[in-house]
Amino acid sequence: MTAAPEAKKRRRLTQRVQFRLVLAFLALIIALLALLNSYPVAASRDIVFSEKESSLLEQAGVLAASLAALDTLSGDGAAQVVQLLGLTGWERVMVTDAAGLVLYDTGTPSAEGRYALFAETARALGSERVFYSRFSGGAFRSSAAMPIARDGATIGSVYLSEVDSGQAEIILAFRDRLFAVSVVALAAAIALTLVFTLRLTRRITRLSEAVRTVREGNYAQRVAVEGGDELSELYADFNSMTETLQKTEEQRRRFVSDASHELKTPLASIRLLADSILGSEDIDPATAREFIQDISDETERLQRTTEKLLDLSRRDDGARGERKAVDLGRAAEATLRRLAPLAGKSGVDLRCDCAPGCLISAPEDDVYQIVFNLAENAVKYNVPGGSVDVSVRAEGGRVLLAVEDTGIGIPPEDLPNIFSRFYRVDKARSRERGGSGLGLSIVHDAVAALGGEIRVEPGEERGTRFTVSFPALDGKGAAK
Ligand code: ADP
């Protein structure tokens, strides 16, 4: 019995796969968008900075060199040079002497005649080339200072500064656009993630509902397979698993019902016979004896059936006898000797053409069961004056056992079912000959467990031919 079905659990939001997937996707997308919004802006700012650095320092260098060429460094001289060089686009141009006194300044208010208080100027007078730039208030604010050197001595400094809002505007517009695109992309990503994860979790839920149904014992449950992804593959595997379960369950039910039926019939006869003896007071001893003989026959049949059932159930449980190197030809001859009385009684000629030295690895009892059941059937389902030919030979790494009879044969439509448990072509004939319908199932299972194959086909003229092929062993006992 299966346990009571567990009620479908209600999960907290944070325990749901969909929530976790959405969260993971969103974290990834937000991180990507943050990178997309910051990196290109920072990179373009850096490009502008370095472009500014080279252009400002170059201009300052040209100005410093030109001023150094003057006889005397003066405000007027500086004004002329600035004029001459066309340095008009700067926010401020300032020239100082070696002491930092401002000689020329385009700033408003002008600092001419006073000492320059800029850190850049102080450092330039200390013979350094200085450049600063920052991006703030929607503009690039850059400044450069440089010493004016003559004959190795610093005779003054130049200072240039610039405010560039043109390039800054481009970068800011670029940043705003990136941001707008990111907002749209984020919204689209959220929508897509929700749709995608919802679809995915729905498919998972569908499968887990189907699993639950199967667990409750409904093996007919299937899930519709669509698409070709891993989940569809899982669905297909699930379907084939339930199909196997369904088949096994059907076989089990049929087996239980057949087995009960097989046991019920002889028991009913025994009961009837016993009641007949007990019910008639003046039964003559000969009739009583006849009835008791029938009871004995039915009991024997019951015993045979239960033994075979036990054998099959042991095989189903995977029990295997100990394997040995068995000479199949000799084993077949020994088994056939035990069948000789039955063959004699039935007027059937039992012949054996068994080559010696055909070794297989198998439990002795299994070999006996295989040969005995096949040969016994060949005798049982034969006709008086008929024959049974058993042969054993080696062929291409295999050992072949063939049992051919000239008996009543098996109709072609029955051949595919012949190895099923309790299957009989002619129930009455089988019963009359003490059959249980289990012999060929035992043969089939034993052959399969030995890695062999069994085939059945009509005999050459009439009757039936069974061929079993086993993996051969060489003389030393190793598989060929
Ligand atoms: P049973 O105990 O009834 O013989 P088996 O499993 O050995 O059971 O065989 C199943 C059925 O196959 C038999 O009932 C019989 O109808 C058929 N059968 C088996 N072997 C032969 C044979 N050599 N010739 C004709 N019919 C056969």
Short mmCIF file of C-alpha atoms and ligand atoms in Angstrom, two decimals:
data_model
loop_
_atom_site.label_atom_id
_atom_site.label_comp_id
_atom_site.label_asym_id
_atom_site.label_seq_id
_atom_site.Cartn_x
_atom_site.Cartn_y
_atom_site.Cartn_z
CA MET A 1 0.00 0.00 0.00
CA THR A 2 1.22 3.49 -0.68
CA ALA A 3 1.26 6.06 2.08
CA ALA A 4 -1.46 8.70 2.11
CA PRO A 5 -0.65 11.34 -0.49
CA GLU A 6 1.14 14.31 0.95
CA ALA A 7 -0.79 17.51 0.50
CA LYS A 8 0.83 19.89 -1.95
CA LYS A 9 3.09 22.10 0.15
CA ARG A 10 2.56 25.83 0.22
CA ARG A 11 5.97 27.38 0.03
CA ARG A 12 7.05 30.75 1.25
CA LEU A 13 7.86 33.18 -1.55
CA THR A 14 11.59 33.04 -0.78
CA GLN A 15 11.57 29.22 -1.04
CA ARG A 16 10.21 29.22 -4.55
CA VAL A 17 12.45 28.42 -7.48
CA GLN A 18 10.86 31.19 -9.49
CA PHE A 19 11.66 33.80 -6.84
CA ARG A 20 15.27 32.65 -6.63
CA LEU A 21 15.70 32.60 -10.38
CA VAL A 22 14.18 36.06 -10.76
CA LEU A 23 16.40 37.36 -7.96
CA ALA A 24 19.54 35.88 -9.50
CA PHE A 25 18.69 37.20 -12.97
CA LEU A 26 17.87 40.65 -11.64
CA ALA A 27 21.07 40.86 -9.59
CA LEU A 28 23.02 39.94 -12.71
CA ILE A 29 21.18 42.40 -14.94
CA ILE A 30 21.46 45.25 -12.43
CA ALA A 31 25.19 44.62 -12.03
CA LEU A 32 25.59 44.63 -15.81
CA LEU A 33 23.58 47.81 -16.23
CA ALA A 34 25.53 49.53 -13.42
CA LEU A 35 28.73 48.65 -15.26
CA LEU A 36 27.26 49.83 -18.54
CA ASN A 37 26.29 53.16 -16.94
CA SER A 38 29.56 53.86 -15.18
CA TYR A 39 32.37 52.40 -17.25
CA PRO A 40 31.87 54.12 -20.65
CA VAL A 41 31.36 57.52 -18.94
CA ALA A 42 34.47 57.06 -16.80
CA ALA A 43 36.46 55.86 -19.81
CA SER A 44 35.44 58.83 -21.99
CA ARG A 45 36.22 61.22 -19.11
CA ASP A 46 39.70 59.71 -18.84
CA ILE A 47 40.23 60.09 -22.58
CA VAL A 48 39.27 63.78 -22.35
CA PHE A 49 41.59 64.23 -19.33
CA SER A 50 44.58 62.85 -21.15
CA GLU A 51 43.77 64.81 -24.29
CA LYS A 52 43.54 67.97 -22.14
CA GLU A 53 46.80 67.17 -20.41
CA SER A 54 48.73 66.91 -23.62
CA SER A 55 47.17 69.97 -25.24
CA LEU A 56 47.52 72.24 -22.16
CA LEU A 57 51.07 71.19 -21.41
CA GLU A 58 52.01 71.63 -25.05
CA GLN A 59 50.56 75.13 -25.21
CA ALA A 60 52.16 76.04 -21.87
CA GLY A 61 55.47 74.68 -23.18
CA VAL A 62 55.26 76.79 -26.35
CA LEU A 63 54.40 79.89 -24.29
CA ALA A 64 57.21 79.23 -21.77
CA ALA A 65 59.76 78.68 -24.55
CA SER A 66 58.68 81.85 -26.35
CA LEU A 67 58.89 83.88 -23.14
CA ALA A 68 62.30 82.44 -22.36
CA ALA A 69 63.51 83.82 -25.70
CA LEU A 70 62.64 87.40 -24.68
CA ASP A 71 65.50 89.65 -23.51
CA THR A 72 63.62 90.56 -20.40
CA LEU A 73 60.57 88.99 -18.97
CA SER A 74 57.94 91.70 -18.64
CA GLY A 75 54.16 92.08 -18.67
CA ASP A 76 54.18 93.84 -22.07
CA GLY A 77 56.50 91.26 -23.58
CA ALA A 78 54.24 88.50 -22.30
CA ALA A 79 51.14 90.26 -23.72
CA GLN A 80 52.78 90.47 -27.12
CA VAL A 81 53.84 86.83 -27.10
CA VAL A 82 50.33 85.72 -26.05
CA GLN A 83 48.92 87.89 -28.82
CA LEU A 84 51.41 86.54 -31.31
CA LEU A 85 50.75 82.90 -30.40
CA GLY A 86 47.00 83.49 -30.59
CA LEU A 87 46.41 82.05 -27.10
CA THR A 88 42.97 83.57 -26.80
CA GLY A 89 40.69 80.62 -26.10
CA TRP A 90 41.89 80.13 -22.52
CA GLU A 91 39.99 81.09 -19.45
CA ARG A 92 43.15 82.54 -17.96
CA VAL A 93 46.77 83.03 -19.02
CA MET A 94 49.16 84.18 -16.31
CA VAL A 95 52.90 84.86 -16.38
CA THR A 96 55.02 85.43 -13.24
CA ASP A 97 58.63 86.18 -12.65
CA ALA A 98 60.96 83.91 -10.70
CA ALA A 99 59.68 85.31 -7.40
CA GLY A 100 56.03 84.59 -8.28
CA LEU A 101 55.12 88.25 -8.97
CA VAL A 102 52.37 88.31 -11.59
CA LEU A 103 53.62 90.12 -14.70
CA TYR A 104 50.74 89.33 -16.98
CA ASP A 105 47.25 87.98 -16.21
CA THR A 106 44.08 87.70 -18.31
CA GLY A 107 41.94 86.71 -15.32
CA THR A 108 39.18 88.92 -13.94
CA PRO A 109 40.06 90.44 -11.62
CA SER A 110 43.64 90.58 -12.80
CA ALA A 111 46.36 89.76 -10.30
CA GLU A 112 49.07 91.75 -12.09
CA GLY A 113 51.51 93.37 -9.65
CA ARG A 114 50.60 90.91 -6.93
CA TYR A 115 52.11 87.60 -6.04
CA ALA A 116 50.45 84.58 -7.51
CA LEU A 117 48.85 82.39 -4.87
CA PHE A 118 48.26 79.32 -7.04
CA ALA A 119 49.78 76.05 -5.94
CA GLU A 120 50.42 75.28 -9.65
CA THR A 121 52.56 78.44 -10.00
CA ALA A 122 54.50 77.67 -6.83
CA ARG A 123 55.28 74.16 -8.09
CA ALA A 124 56.19 75.46 -11.58
CA LEU A 125 58.65 77.87 -10.00
CA GLY A 126 60.14 74.82 -8.34
CA SER A 127 60.83 73.56 -11.92
CA GLU A 128 57.85 71.18 -12.15
CA ARG A 129 55.43 70.73 -15.01
CA VAL A 130 52.00 70.73 -13.44
CA PHE A 131 48.61 69.68 -14.78
CA TYR A 132 45.24 69.48 -13.00
CA SER A 133 41.86 68.62 -14.42
CA ARG A 134 38.50 67.84 -12.90
CA PHE A 135 35.05 67.24 -14.18
CA SER A 136 32.49 69.14 -12.16
CA GLY A 137 29.53 71.43 -12.59
CA GLY A 138 28.96 70.11 -16.10
CA ALA A 139 32.42 71.18 -17.38
CA PHE A 140 36.04 70.08 -17.57
CA ARG A 141 38.13 72.50 -15.49
CA SER A 142 41.78 72.08 -16.38
CA SER A 143 44.95 74.00 -15.59
CA ALA A 144 48.63 73.65 -16.43
CA ALA A 145 51.73 75.46 -15.18
CA MET A 146 55.30 75.34 -16.34
CA PRO A 147 58.60 77.01 -15.47
CA ILE A 148 60.19 79.53 -17.89
CA ALA A 149 63.73 78.32 -17.99
CA ARG A 150 66.73 80.02 -19.46
CA ASP A 151 70.23 78.61 -19.27
CA GLY A 152 69.13 76.08 -16.71
CA ALA A 153 67.64 78.67 -14.38
CA THR A 154 63.95 79.30 -13.73
CA ILE A 155 63.18 82.88 -14.55
CA GLY A 156 59.42 82.71 -14.19
CA SER A 157 56.35 80.60 -14.75
CA VAL A 158 53.36 80.38 -17.06
CA TYR A 159 49.92 79.30 -16.03
CA LEU A 160 47.02 78.35 -18.34
CA SER A 161 43.53 77.40 -17.34
CA GLU A 162 40.50 76.31 -19.32
CA VAL A 163 36.84 75.54 -18.71
CA ASP A 164 35.42 73.21 -21.38
CA SER A 165 31.69 72.57 -21.24
CA GLY A 166 31.36 71.38 -24.87
CA GLN A 167 32.94 67.96 -24.35
CA ALA A 168 31.31 67.69 -20.93
CA GLU A 169 27.91 68.17 -22.51
CA ILE A 170 28.54 65.34 -24.96
CA ILE A 171 29.54 63.02 -22.12
CA LEU A 172 26.55 64.04 -20.01
CA ALA A 173 24.15 63.52 -22.90
CA PHE A 174 25.74 60.12 -23.52
CA ARG A 175 25.30 59.25 -19.83
CA ASP A 176 21.62 60.30 -19.87
CA ARG A 177 20.95 58.18 -22.93
CA LEU A 178 22.66 55.18 -21.42
CA PHE A 179 20.55 55.61 -18.34
CA ALA A 180 17.31 55.80 -20.35
CA VAL A 181 18.26 52.72 -22.36
CA SER A 182 19.15 50.91 -19.13
CA VAL A 183 15.77 51.67 -17.58
CA VAL A 184 14.01 50.26 -20.66
CA ALA A 185 16.35 47.24 -20.73
CA LEU A 186 15.75 46.59 -17.02
CA ALA A 187 11.98 46.72 -17.46
CA ALA A 188 12.19 44.37 -20.47
CA ALA A 189 14.52 42.02 -18.57
CA ILE A 190 12.16 41.90 -15.57
CA ALA A 191 9.20 41.11 -17.82
CA LEU A 192 11.11 38.45 -19.79
CA THR A 193 12.54 36.86 -16.63
CA LEU A 194 9.09 36.65 -15.09
CA VAL A 195 7.60 35.05 -18.20
CA PHE A 196 10.52 32.65 -18.65
CA THR A 197 10.71 31.55 -14.99
CA LEU A 198 6.94 31.23 -14.76
CA ARG A 199 6.95 28.89 -17.77
CA LEU A 200 9.86 26.91 -16.35
CA THR A 201 8.37 26.49 -12.89
CA ARG A 202 4.99 25.59 -14.38
CA ARG A 203 6.66 22.76 -16.30
CA ILE A 204 8.47 21.58 -13.17
CA THR A 205 5.22 21.72 -11.20
CA ARG A 206 3.45 19.72 -13.91
CA LEU A 207 6.07 16.98 -13.65
CA SER A 208 6.01 16.90 -9.86
CA GLU A 209 2.20 16.63 -9.90
CA ALA A 210 2.52 13.70 -12.31
CA VAL A 211 5.11 12.05 -10.03
CA ARG A 212 2.69 12.43 -7.11
CA THR A 213 -0.11 10.82 -9.11
CA VAL A 214 2.13 7.86 -9.98
CA ARG A 215 3.16 7.54 -6.35
CA GLU A 216 -0.51 7.22 -5.48
CA GLY A 217 -0.64 4.18 -7.75
CA ASN A 218 -1.95 5.60 -11.02
CA TYR A 219 0.62 4.18 -13.44
CA ALA A 220 -1.36 5.30 -16.48
CA GLN A 221 -0.23 8.89 -15.82
CA ARG A 222 1.71 10.52 -18.70
CA VAL A 223 2.91 14.06 -19.36
CA ALA A 224 2.70 15.70 -22.78
CA VAL A 225 6.20 16.12 -24.22
CA GLU A 226 6.73 19.36 -26.15
CA GLY A 227 9.97 20.84 -27.44
CA GLY A 228 13.38 19.22 -27.26
CA ASP A 229 15.07 20.69 -24.20
CA GLU A 230 16.33 18.85 -21.10
CA LEU A 231 12.95 19.09 -19.39
CA SER A 232 11.23 17.53 -22.40
CA GLU A 233 13.80 14.74 -22.21
CA LEU A 234 12.96 14.32 -18.53
CA TYR A 235 9.26 14.18 -19.44
CA ALA A 236 9.96 11.48 -22.04
CA ASP A 237 12.02 9.49 -19.49
CA PHE A 238 9.21 9.87 -16.98
CA ASN A 239 6.71 8.55 -19.53
CA SER A 240 8.81 5.53 -20.38
CA MET A 241 9.36 4.86 -16.66
CA THR A 242 5.61 4.90 -15.96
CA GLU A 243 5.03 2.73 -19.01
CA THR A 244 7.45 0.15 -17.60
CA LEU A 245 5.84 0.43 -14.18
CA GLN A 246 2.43 -0.04 -15.73
CA LYS A 247 3.57 -3.11 -17.66
CA THR A 248 5.25 -4.61 -14.58
CA GLU A 249 2.16 -3.97 -12.50
CA GLU A 250 -0.07 -5.57 -15.14
CA GLN A 251 2.26 -8.60 -15.30
CA ARG A 252 2.24 -8.87 -11.52
CA ARG A 253 -1.57 -8.80 -11.39
CA ARG A 254 -1.87 -11.30 -14.18
CA PHE A 255 0.69 -13.54 -12.52
CA VAL A 256 -1.09 -13.46 -9.16
CA SER A 257 -4.45 -14.18 -10.79
CA ASP A 258 -3.02 -16.97 -13.01
CA ALA A 259 -1.14 -18.52 -10.09
CA SER A 260 -4.27 -18.48 -7.89
CA HIS A 261 -6.22 -20.02 -10.72
CA GLU A 262 -3.60 -22.73 -11.27
CA LEU A 263 -3.66 -23.65 -7.60
CA LYS A 264 -7.45 -23.39 -7.33
CA THR A 265 -8.24 -25.91 -10.07
CA PRO A 266 -6.41 -28.96 -8.63
CA LEU A 267 -7.55 -28.01 -5.11
CA ALA A 268 -11.17 -27.96 -6.31
CA SER A 269 -10.75 -31.42 -7.90
CA ILE A 270 -9.15 -32.78 -4.72
CA ARG A 271 -12.02 -31.38 -2.67
CA LEU A 272 -14.59 -32.86 -5.04
CA LEU A 273 -12.95 -36.27 -5.05
CA ALA A 274 -12.56 -36.30 -1.28
CA ASP A 275 -16.20 -35.23 -0.81
CA SER A 276 -17.31 -37.99 -3.18
CA ILE A 277 -15.49 -40.64 -1.13
CA LEU A 278 -16.77 -39.24 2.15
CA GLY A 279 -20.33 -38.76 0.82
CA SER A 280 -20.99 -42.27 -0.48
CA GLU A 281 -21.13 -44.80 2.35
CA ASP A 282 -21.18 -47.89 0.22
CA ILE A 283 -18.38 -46.91 -2.19
CA ASP A 284 -16.63 -49.97 -3.53
CA PRO A 285 -12.91 -50.25 -2.82
CA ALA A 286 -11.94 -50.15 -6.53
CA THR A 287 -13.73 -46.81 -7.10
CA ALA A 288 -12.32 -45.42 -3.88
CA ARG A 289 -8.86 -46.41 -5.00
CA GLU A 290 -9.39 -44.76 -8.36
CA PHE A 291 -10.52 -41.53 -6.63
CA ILE A 292 -7.54 -41.62 -4.28
CA GLN A 293 -5.23 -42.11 -7.26
CA ASP A 294 -6.76 -39.02 -8.87
CA ILE A 295 -6.24 -37.10 -5.61
CA SER A 296 -2.63 -38.23 -5.63
CA ASP A 297 -2.17 -37.07 -9.26
CA GLU A 298 -3.67 -33.67 -8.52
CA THR A 299 -1.47 -33.32 -5.44
CA GLU A 300 1.56 -34.17 -7.51
CA ARG A 301 0.59 -31.52 -10.05
CA LEU A 302 0.14 -28.99 -7.23
CA GLN A 303 3.56 -29.87 -5.91
CA ARG A 304 5.17 -29.46 -9.33
CA THR A 305 3.48 -26.12 -9.92
CA THR A 306 4.47 -24.73 -6.51
CA GLU A 307 8.06 -25.93 -7.00
CA LYS A 308 8.23 -24.16 -10.35
CA LEU A 309 6.66 -21.05 -8.91
CA LEU A 310 9.24 -21.04 -6.13
CA ASP A 311 12.01 -21.51 -8.68
CA LEU A 312 10.75 -18.53 -10.73
CA SER A 313 10.35 -16.36 -7.67
CA ARG A 314 13.93 -17.18 -6.58
CA ARG A 315 15.14 -16.17 -10.04
CA ASP A 316 13.10 -12.95 -9.86
CA ASP A 317 14.87 -12.19 -6.59
CA GLY A 318 18.18 -12.52 -8.42
CA ALA A 319 19.24 -15.79 -6.74
CA ARG A 320 21.88 -17.54 -8.87
CA GLY A 321 23.50 -20.91 -8.34
CA GLU A 322 27.27 -21.22 -8.36
CA ARG A 323 28.69 -21.24 -11.89
CA LYS A 324 30.97 -24.02 -12.99
CA ALA A 325 32.50 -25.12 -16.25
CA VAL A 326 29.87 -27.55 -17.56
CA ASP A 327 30.29 -29.85 -20.56
CA LEU A 328 26.92 -29.20 -22.19
CA GLY A 329 27.04 -32.32 -24.40
CA ARG A 330 27.57 -34.62 -21.43
CA ALA A 331 25.02 -32.81 -19.29
CA ALA A 332 22.47 -33.15 -22.12
CA GLU A 333 23.16 -36.89 -22.47
CA ALA A 334 22.71 -37.42 -18.72
CA THR A 335 19.47 -35.45 -18.70
CA LEU A 336 18.07 -37.33 -21.68
CA ARG A 337 18.74 -40.66 -19.96
CA ARG A 338 16.27 -39.57 -17.29
CA LEU A 339 13.68 -38.85 -19.96
CA ALA A 340 14.11 -42.19 -21.73
CA PRO A 341 11.29 -43.94 -19.79
CA LEU A 342 8.79 -41.16 -20.68
CA ALA A 343 9.91 -41.25 -24.31
CA GLY A 344 9.56 -45.05 -24.37
CA LYS A 345 6.08 -44.82 -22.86
CA SER A 346 5.02 -42.22 -25.43
CA GLY A 347 6.50 -44.17 -28.37
CA VAL A 348 8.87 -41.32 -29.18
CA ASP A 349 12.40 -41.86 -30.42
CA LEU A 350 14.80 -39.70 -28.34
CA ARG A 351 18.15 -39.14 -30.11
CA CYS A 352 21.20 -37.22 -29.08
CA ASP A 353 24.02 -35.88 -31.24
CA CYS A 354 26.12 -34.20 -28.60
CA ALA A 355 29.71 -33.18 -29.31
CA PRO A 356 32.04 -33.53 -26.32
CA GLY A 357 34.13 -30.65 -24.95
CA CYS A 358 31.52 -27.89 -25.48
CA LEU A 359 32.05 -26.00 -22.25
CA ILE A 360 29.85 -23.28 -20.82
CA SER A 361 29.95 -21.48 -17.47
CA ALA A 362 26.68 -22.16 -15.64
CA PRO A 363 25.13 -23.59 -12.49
CA GLU A 364 24.61 -27.35 -13.09
CA ASP A 365 20.99 -27.18 -11.99
CA ASP A 366 20.21 -24.44 -14.55
CA VAL A 367 21.69 -26.55 -17.36
CA TYR A 368 19.56 -29.47 -16.23
CA GLN A 369 16.40 -27.32 -16.10
CA ILE A 370 17.01 -25.95 -19.60
CA VAL A 371 17.68 -29.30 -21.27
CA PHE A 372 15.04 -31.17 -19.28
CA ASN A 373 12.17 -28.74 -19.87
CA LEU A 374 12.88 -28.41 -23.60
CA ALA A 375 13.32 -32.16 -24.15
CA GLU A 376 10.36 -33.06 -21.92
CA ASN A 377 8.10 -30.70 -23.91
CA ALA A 378 9.44 -32.21 -27.14
CA VAL A 379 8.34 -35.62 -25.90
CA LYS A 380 5.08 -34.44 -24.27
CA TYR A 381 3.84 -32.55 -27.31
CA ASN A 382 4.86 -35.26 -29.74
CA VAL A 383 2.95 -38.00 -31.50
CA PRO A 384 3.44 -41.77 -31.23
CA GLY A 385 6.18 -42.83 -33.63
CA GLY A 386 7.61 -39.31 -33.61
CA SER A 387 11.16 -38.35 -32.75
CA VAL A 388 13.16 -35.81 -30.76
CA ASP A 389 16.64 -34.76 -31.88
CA VAL A 390 18.88 -33.05 -29.36
CA SER A 391 22.21 -31.68 -30.54
CA VAL A 392 25.08 -29.78 -28.95
CA ARG A 393 27.89 -28.16 -30.95
CA ALA A 394 30.34 -25.28 -30.79
CA GLU A 395 30.16 -22.47 -33.36
CA GLY A 396 32.03 -19.15 -33.48
CA GLY A 397 32.64 -18.64 -29.76
CA ARG A 398 29.17 -19.92 -28.84
CA VAL A 399 27.81 -23.29 -27.80
CA LEU A 400 24.52 -24.22 -29.46
CA LEU A 401 21.91 -26.54 -28.02
CA ALA A 402 19.10 -27.51 -30.40
CA VAL A 403 16.00 -29.51 -29.49
CA GLU A 404 13.86 -30.44 -32.48
CA ASP A 405 10.75 -32.59 -32.47
CA THR A 406 8.28 -33.94 -34.98
CA GLY A 407 5.34 -33.28 -32.70
CA ILE A 408 2.18 -31.21 -32.88
CA GLY A 409 4.03 -27.92 -33.39
CA ILE A 410 3.16 -24.44 -32.12
CA PRO A 411 0.88 -22.18 -34.19
CA PRO A 412 2.84 -19.12 -35.42
CA GLU A 413 0.49 -16.69 -33.61
CA ASP A 414 1.36 -18.37 -30.28
CA LEU A 415 5.14 -18.25 -30.76
CA PRO A 416 5.66 -14.72 -29.33
CA ASN A 417 3.88 -15.69 -26.08
CA ILE A 418 5.35 -19.08 -25.55
CA PHE A 419 7.80 -17.93 -22.85
CA SER A 420 5.16 -16.05 -20.81
CA ARG A 421 4.25 -17.48 -17.45
CA PHE A 422 1.25 -19.85 -17.50
CA TYR A 423 0.90 -19.54 -21.27
CA ARG A 424 -0.25 -22.71 -22.94
CA VAL A 425 -1.32 -23.28 -26.50
CA ASP A 426 -3.72 -26.04 -25.62
CA LYS A 427 -4.66 -25.90 -21.95
CA ALA A 428 -6.42 -29.26 -21.89
CA ARG A 429 -3.51 -31.07 -23.54
CA SER A 430 -0.99 -29.42 -21.25
CA ARG A 431 -2.99 -30.37 -18.13
CA GLU A 432 -3.51 -33.88 -19.38
CA ARG A 433 0.27 -34.21 -19.71
CA GLY A 434 0.91 -32.73 -16.29
CA GLY A 435 2.03 -29.33 -17.61
CA SER A 436 2.02 -26.17 -15.53
CA GLY A 437 2.72 -23.53 -18.22
CA LEU A 438 5.86 -22.49 -16.34
CA GLY A 439 8.56 -24.70 -17.88
CA LEU A 440 9.47 -22.44 -20.79
CA SER A 441 9.46 -19.33 -18.53
CA ILE A 442 12.05 -21.02 -16.33
CA VAL A 443 14.10 -21.96 -19.41
CA HIS A 444 13.88 -18.40 -20.75
CA ASP A 445 14.94 -16.77 -17.44
CA ALA A 446 17.77 -19.27 -16.89
CA VAL A 447 19.13 -18.73 -20.42
CA ALA A 448 18.95 -14.93 -20.05
CA ALA A 449 20.78 -15.06 -16.70
CA LEU A 450 23.62 -16.99 -18.40
CA GLY A 451 23.96 -14.36 -21.12
CA GLY A 452 22.48 -16.71 -23.70
CA GLU A 453 19.68 -16.44 -26.25
CA ILE A 454 16.78 -18.70 -27.04
CA ARG A 455 14.92 -18.97 -30.34
CA VAL A 456 11.87 -20.97 -31.32
CA GLU A 457 10.78 -21.82 -34.85
CA PRO A 458 8.74 -24.45 -36.61
CA GLY A 459 10.57 -27.74 -37.27
CA GLU A 460 11.82 -28.55 -40.75
CA GLU A 461 8.82 -30.62 -41.79
CA ARG A 462 6.62 -30.45 -38.74
CA GLY A 463 6.98 -30.02 -35.01
CA THR A 464 9.09 -27.40 -33.28
CA ARG A 465 12.73 -26.43 -33.02
CA PHE A 466 14.22 -24.63 -30.02
CA THR A 467 17.78 -23.30 -30.33
CA VAL A 468 19.72 -21.98 -27.35
CA SER A 469 23.04 -20.24 -27.78
CA PHE A 470 25.45 -19.81 -24.83
CA PRO A 471 28.77 -17.95 -24.59
CA ALA A 472 31.44 -20.66 -24.81
CA LEU A 473 34.26 -21.33 -22.35
CA ASP A 474 37.66 -22.51 -23.58
CA GLY A 475 39.27 -25.62 -22.09
CA LYS A 476 40.89 -23.64 -19.26
CA GLY A 477 37.60 -22.20 -18.14
CA ALA A 478 37.94 -18.65 -19.48
CA ALA A 479 35.19 -17.17 -21.68
CA LYS A 480 36.15 -17.22 -25.36
P1 ADP B 1 3.79 -26.83 -19.89
O1 ADP B 1 4.11 -27.21 -18.52
O2 ADP B 1 2.36 -26.58 -20.15
O3 ADP B 1 4.43 -27.72 -20.90
P2 ADP B 1 5.69 -24.89 -20.84
O4 ADP B 1 5.97 -23.52 -20.35
O5 ADP B 1 6.81 -25.84 -20.83
O6 ADP B 1 4.45 -25.37 -20.04
O7 ADP B 1 5.18 -24.73 -22.32
C1 ADP B 1 4.18 -23.81 -22.58
C2 ADP B 1 3.29 -24.26 -23.73
O8 ADP B 1 4.04 -24.24 -24.95
C3 ADP B 1 2.82 -25.68 -23.61
O9 ADP B 1 1.63 -25.72 -22.86
C4 ADP B 1 2.60 -26.09 -25.03
O10 ADP B 1 1.33 -25.67 -25.46
C5 ADP B 1 3.63 -25.29 -25.79
N1 ADP B 1 4.84 -26.08 -26.11
C6 ADP B 1 6.01 -26.08 -25.45
N2 ADP B 1 6.92 -26.88 -26.05
C7 ADP B 1 6.29 -27.39 -27.13
C8 ADP B 1 6.69 -28.30 -28.16
N3 ADP B 1 7.93 -28.83 -28.20
N4 ADP B 1 5.79 -28.62 -29.10
C9 ADP B 1 4.57 -28.10 -29.08
N5 ADP B 1 4.13 -27.23 -28.14
C10 ADP B 1 4.97 -26.89 -27.17
#
